[in-house]
Short mmCIF file of C-alpha atoms in Angstrom, two decimals:
data_model
loop_
_atom_site.label_atom_id
_atom_site.label_comp_id
_atom_site.label_asym_id
_atom_site.label_seq_id
_atom_site.Cartn_x
_atom_site.Cartn_y
_atom_site.Cartn_z
CA UNK A 441 -37.14 -5.50 -28.45
CA UNK A 442 -34.50 -4.39 -25.94
CA UNK A 443 -32.48 -7.54 -26.64
CA UNK A 444 -32.62 -6.89 -30.38
CA UNK A 445 -31.26 -3.41 -29.71
CA UNK A 446 -28.56 -4.86 -27.44
CA UNK A 447 -27.43 -7.29 -30.13
CA UNK A 448 -27.40 -4.52 -32.75
CA UNK A 449 -25.50 -2.11 -30.53
CA UNK A 450 -22.94 -4.70 -29.55
CA UNK A 451 -22.31 -5.54 -33.20
CA UNK A 452 -21.85 -1.86 -33.97
CA UNK A 453 -19.46 -1.39 -31.06
CA UNK A 454 -16.69 -2.69 -33.29
CA UNK A 455 -16.40 0.88 -34.55
CA UNK A 456 -15.24 1.91 -31.09
CA UNK A 457 -12.83 -0.99 -30.88
CA UNK A 458 -11.45 -0.03 -34.26
CA UNK A 459 -10.67 3.44 -32.94
CA UNK A 460 -8.18 1.98 -30.47
CA UNK A 461 -10.39 1.54 -27.43
CA UNK A 462 -9.67 -1.84 -25.90
CA UNK A 463 -12.90 -1.90 -23.91
CA UNK A 464 -15.67 -0.19 -25.85
CA UNK A 465 -18.64 1.24 -24.02
CA UNK A 466 -21.90 -0.09 -25.38
CA UNK A 467 -25.02 1.93 -24.68
CA UNK A 468 -28.39 0.50 -25.59
CA UNK A 469 -31.55 2.47 -25.01
CA UNK A 470 -34.74 0.59 -25.72
CA UNK A 471 -37.13 3.46 -25.11
CA UNK A 472 -37.25 7.23 -25.11
CA UNK A 473 -37.37 7.19 -21.29
CA UNK A 474 -33.75 6.08 -21.07
CA UNK A 475 -34.39 2.45 -20.10
CA UNK A 476 -31.52 0.31 -21.33
CA UNK A 477 -28.07 -1.12 -20.72
CA UNK A 478 -24.57 0.36 -20.52
CA UNK A 479 -21.68 -2.11 -20.67
CA UNK A 480 -18.12 -0.84 -20.25
CA UNK A 481 -16.21 -4.09 -19.87
CA UNK A 482 -15.71 -3.35 -16.17
CA UNK A 483 -19.30 -2.80 -15.15
CA UNK A 484 -22.80 -3.29 -16.44
CA UNK A 485 -25.51 -0.74 -15.66
CA UNK A 486 -29.17 -1.61 -16.13
CA UNK A 487 -31.81 1.10 -16.33
CA UNK A 488 -35.48 0.24 -16.17
CA UNK A 489 -38.48 2.54 -16.31
CA UNK A 490 -39.41 3.68 -12.82
CA UNK A 491 -36.40 2.04 -11.15
CA UNK A 492 -33.05 3.43 -10.05
CA UNK A 493 -30.02 2.25 -12.03
CA UNK A 494 -28.53 -1.11 -11.04
CA UNK A 495 -24.80 -1.62 -11.59
CA UNK A 496 -23.02 -4.98 -11.57
CA UNK A 497 -19.24 -5.09 -11.27
CA UNK A 498 -16.99 -7.70 -12.84
CA UNK A 499 -16.59 -9.12 -9.31
CA UNK A 500 -20.35 -9.65 -8.97
CA UNK A 501 -20.91 -6.66 -6.70
CA UNK A 502 -24.36 -5.14 -7.13
CA UNK A 503 -25.35 -1.59 -6.36
CA UNK A 504 -28.75 -0.03 -6.85
CA UNK A 505 -29.04 3.73 -7.06
CA UNK A 506 -25.36 3.90 -6.12
CA UNK A 507 -25.87 1.96 -2.88
CA UNK A 508 -24.16 -1.43 -2.48
CA UNK A 509 -26.45 -4.43 -2.00
CA UNK A 510 -25.21 -6.91 0.62
CA UNK A 511 -24.63 -10.27 -1.07
CA UNK A 512 -23.58 -13.64 0.27
CA UNK A 513 -21.14 -15.75 -1.75
CA UNK A 514 -23.86 -17.64 -3.68
CA UNK A 515 -25.57 -14.38 -4.62
CA UNK A 516 -22.28 -12.77 -5.67
CA UNK A 517 -21.48 -15.83 -7.80
CA UNK A 518 -24.90 -15.58 -9.48
CA UNK A 519 -24.26 -11.92 -10.29
CA UNK A 520 -20.76 -12.76 -11.61
CA UNK A 521 -22.26 -15.44 -13.81
CA UNK A 522 -24.83 -13.00 -15.19
CA UNK A 523 -22.11 -10.42 -15.82
CA UNK A 524 -19.96 -13.03 -17.59
CA UNK A 525 -22.84 -13.98 -19.88
CA UNK A 526 -23.46 -10.35 -20.84
CA UNK A 527 -19.72 -9.98 -21.43
CA UNK A 528 -19.80 -13.07 -23.67
CA UNK A 529 -22.59 -11.61 -25.78
CA UNK A 530 -20.67 -8.32 -26.05
CA UNK A 531 -17.43 -10.04 -27.09
CA UNK A 532 -19.25 -12.16 -29.65
CA UNK A 533 -20.83 -8.98 -31.01
CA UNK A 534 -17.47 -7.26 -31.31
CA UNK A 535 -15.96 -10.29 -33.08
CA UNK A 536 -18.87 -10.49 -35.50
CA UNK A 537 -18.81 -6.74 -36.00
CA UNK A 538 -15.13 -6.91 -36.94
CA UNK A 539 -15.88 -9.67 -39.42
CA UNK A 540 -18.81 -7.64 -40.75
CA UNK A 541 -16.62 -4.61 -41.38
CA UNK A 542 -14.14 -6.78 -43.28
CA UNK A 543 -16.99 -8.39 -45.23
CA UNK A 544 -18.40 -4.97 -46.15
CA UNK A 545 -15.06 -3.76 -47.48
CA UNK A 546 -14.56 -7.01 -49.39
CA UNK A 547 -18.10 -6.88 -50.84
CA UNK A 548 -17.60 -3.30 -52.01
CA UNK A 549 -14.34 -4.25 -53.71
CA UNK A 550 -15.94 -7.27 -55.36
CA UNK A 551 -18.89 -5.18 -56.57
CA UNK A 552 -16.56 -2.64 -58.18
CA UNK A 553 -14.52 -5.45 -59.72
CA UNK A 554 -17.71 -7.02 -61.10
CA UNK A 555 -18.90 -3.78 -62.66
CA UNK A 556 -15.52 -3.09 -64.25
CA UNK A 557 -15.11 -6.64 -65.57
CA UNK A 558 -18.71 -7.03 -66.75
CA UNK A 559 -19.28 -10.00 -64.42
CA UNK A 560 -21.66 -8.28 -62.02
CA UNK A 561 -24.10 -11.23 -61.95
CA UNK A 562 -21.43 -13.72 -60.88
CA UNK A 563 -20.02 -11.32 -58.31
CA UNK A 564 -23.53 -10.67 -56.96
CA UNK A 565 -24.08 -14.40 -56.42
CA UNK A 566 -20.70 -14.71 -54.68
CA UNK A 567 -21.42 -11.76 -52.38
CA UNK A 568 -24.88 -13.14 -51.57
CA UNK A 569 -23.39 -16.51 -50.58
CA UNK A 570 -20.83 -14.77 -48.37
CA UNK A 571 -23.58 -12.62 -46.85
CA UNK A 572 -25.55 -15.75 -45.92
CA UNK A 573 -22.46 -17.14 -44.19
CA UNK A 574 -22.00 -13.87 -42.30
CA UNK A 575 -25.68 -13.81 -41.31
CA UNK A 576 -25.28 -17.32 -39.86
CA UNK A 577 -22.31 -16.09 -37.80
CA UNK A 578 -24.30 -13.09 -36.56
CA UNK A 579 -27.12 -15.38 -35.42
CA UNK A 580 -24.63 -17.05 -33.05
CA UNK A 581 -25.34 -14.17 -30.69
CA UNK A 582 -28.94 -15.36 -30.52
CA UNK A 583 -27.66 -18.80 -29.49
CA UNK A 584 -26.05 -17.25 -26.40
CA UNK A 585 -29.24 -15.57 -25.22
CA UNK A 586 -30.73 -18.74 -23.70
CA UNK A 587 -27.64 -19.11 -21.51
CA UNK A 588 -27.83 -15.42 -20.63
CA UNK A 589 -31.48 -15.85 -19.63
CA UNK A 590 -30.63 -18.85 -17.43
CA UNK A 591 -27.97 -16.78 -15.64
CA UNK A 592 -30.37 -13.84 -15.35
CA UNK A 593 -33.14 -15.98 -13.88
CA UNK A 594 -30.76 -17.61 -11.38
CA UNK A 595 -29.52 -14.18 -10.26
CA UNK A 596 -33.09 -12.87 -9.95
CA UNK A 597 -34.08 -15.90 -7.87
CA UNK A 598 -31.12 -15.57 -5.49
CA UNK A 599 -31.01 -11.75 -5.35
CA UNK A 600 -34.55 -10.37 -4.94
CA UNK A 601 -33.30 -6.78 -5.38
CA UNK A 602 -32.13 -7.75 -8.90
CA UNK A 603 -35.43 -9.36 -9.95
CA UNK A 604 -37.07 -6.17 -11.33
CA UNK A 605 -34.08 -5.72 -13.66
CA UNK A 606 -34.26 -9.22 -15.15
CA UNK A 607 -36.38 -8.51 -18.20
CA UNK A 608 -34.97 -10.90 -20.83
CA UNK A 609 -37.83 -13.21 -21.84
CA UNK A 610 -38.22 -16.25 -24.06
CA UNK A 611 -40.01 -13.96 -26.52
CA UNK A 612 -36.85 -11.81 -26.73
CA UNK A 613 -34.77 -14.90 -27.45
CA UNK A 614 -37.18 -16.05 -30.15
CA UNK A 615 -37.39 -12.51 -31.58
CA UNK A 616 -33.60 -12.34 -31.98
CA UNK A 617 -33.75 -14.64 -35.01
CA UNK A 618 -36.39 -12.61 -36.80
#
């Protein structure tokens, strides 16, 4: 469920990018208790029920509850890899969100054109076909989740302090396509 919210929030973050922010902040809260993810483009903060916040920097640095965790080079690389995968999902979401906004504007224009010309059935079929193409593009985010999970699991294995924060499951990956 949290991953579905992450994908949705990332797609919607295009609104922030459209307002001139080069690095949108994406906040995803999966539960009323504040558990979730905040991604700024420079850091990633994970919040889990009953745990202090864990923040990962673009350089792979990890801090938990504001305190740096000592990492060797292999551990830092694992955290960088995890961060890069989250960043990839976010960028894909922004790209797809931008395309979705353009599609929405185009679909609205086509619908109005169809009503005014009396060809609303033909226009409806055209918009539906374009919507299917867009849906396929949006599902590309789901394709990246398996790679994200691999990076997450490697980081959790190498950095025991990170393990409680690694909650992406195969069920989440499967659920993304539903």
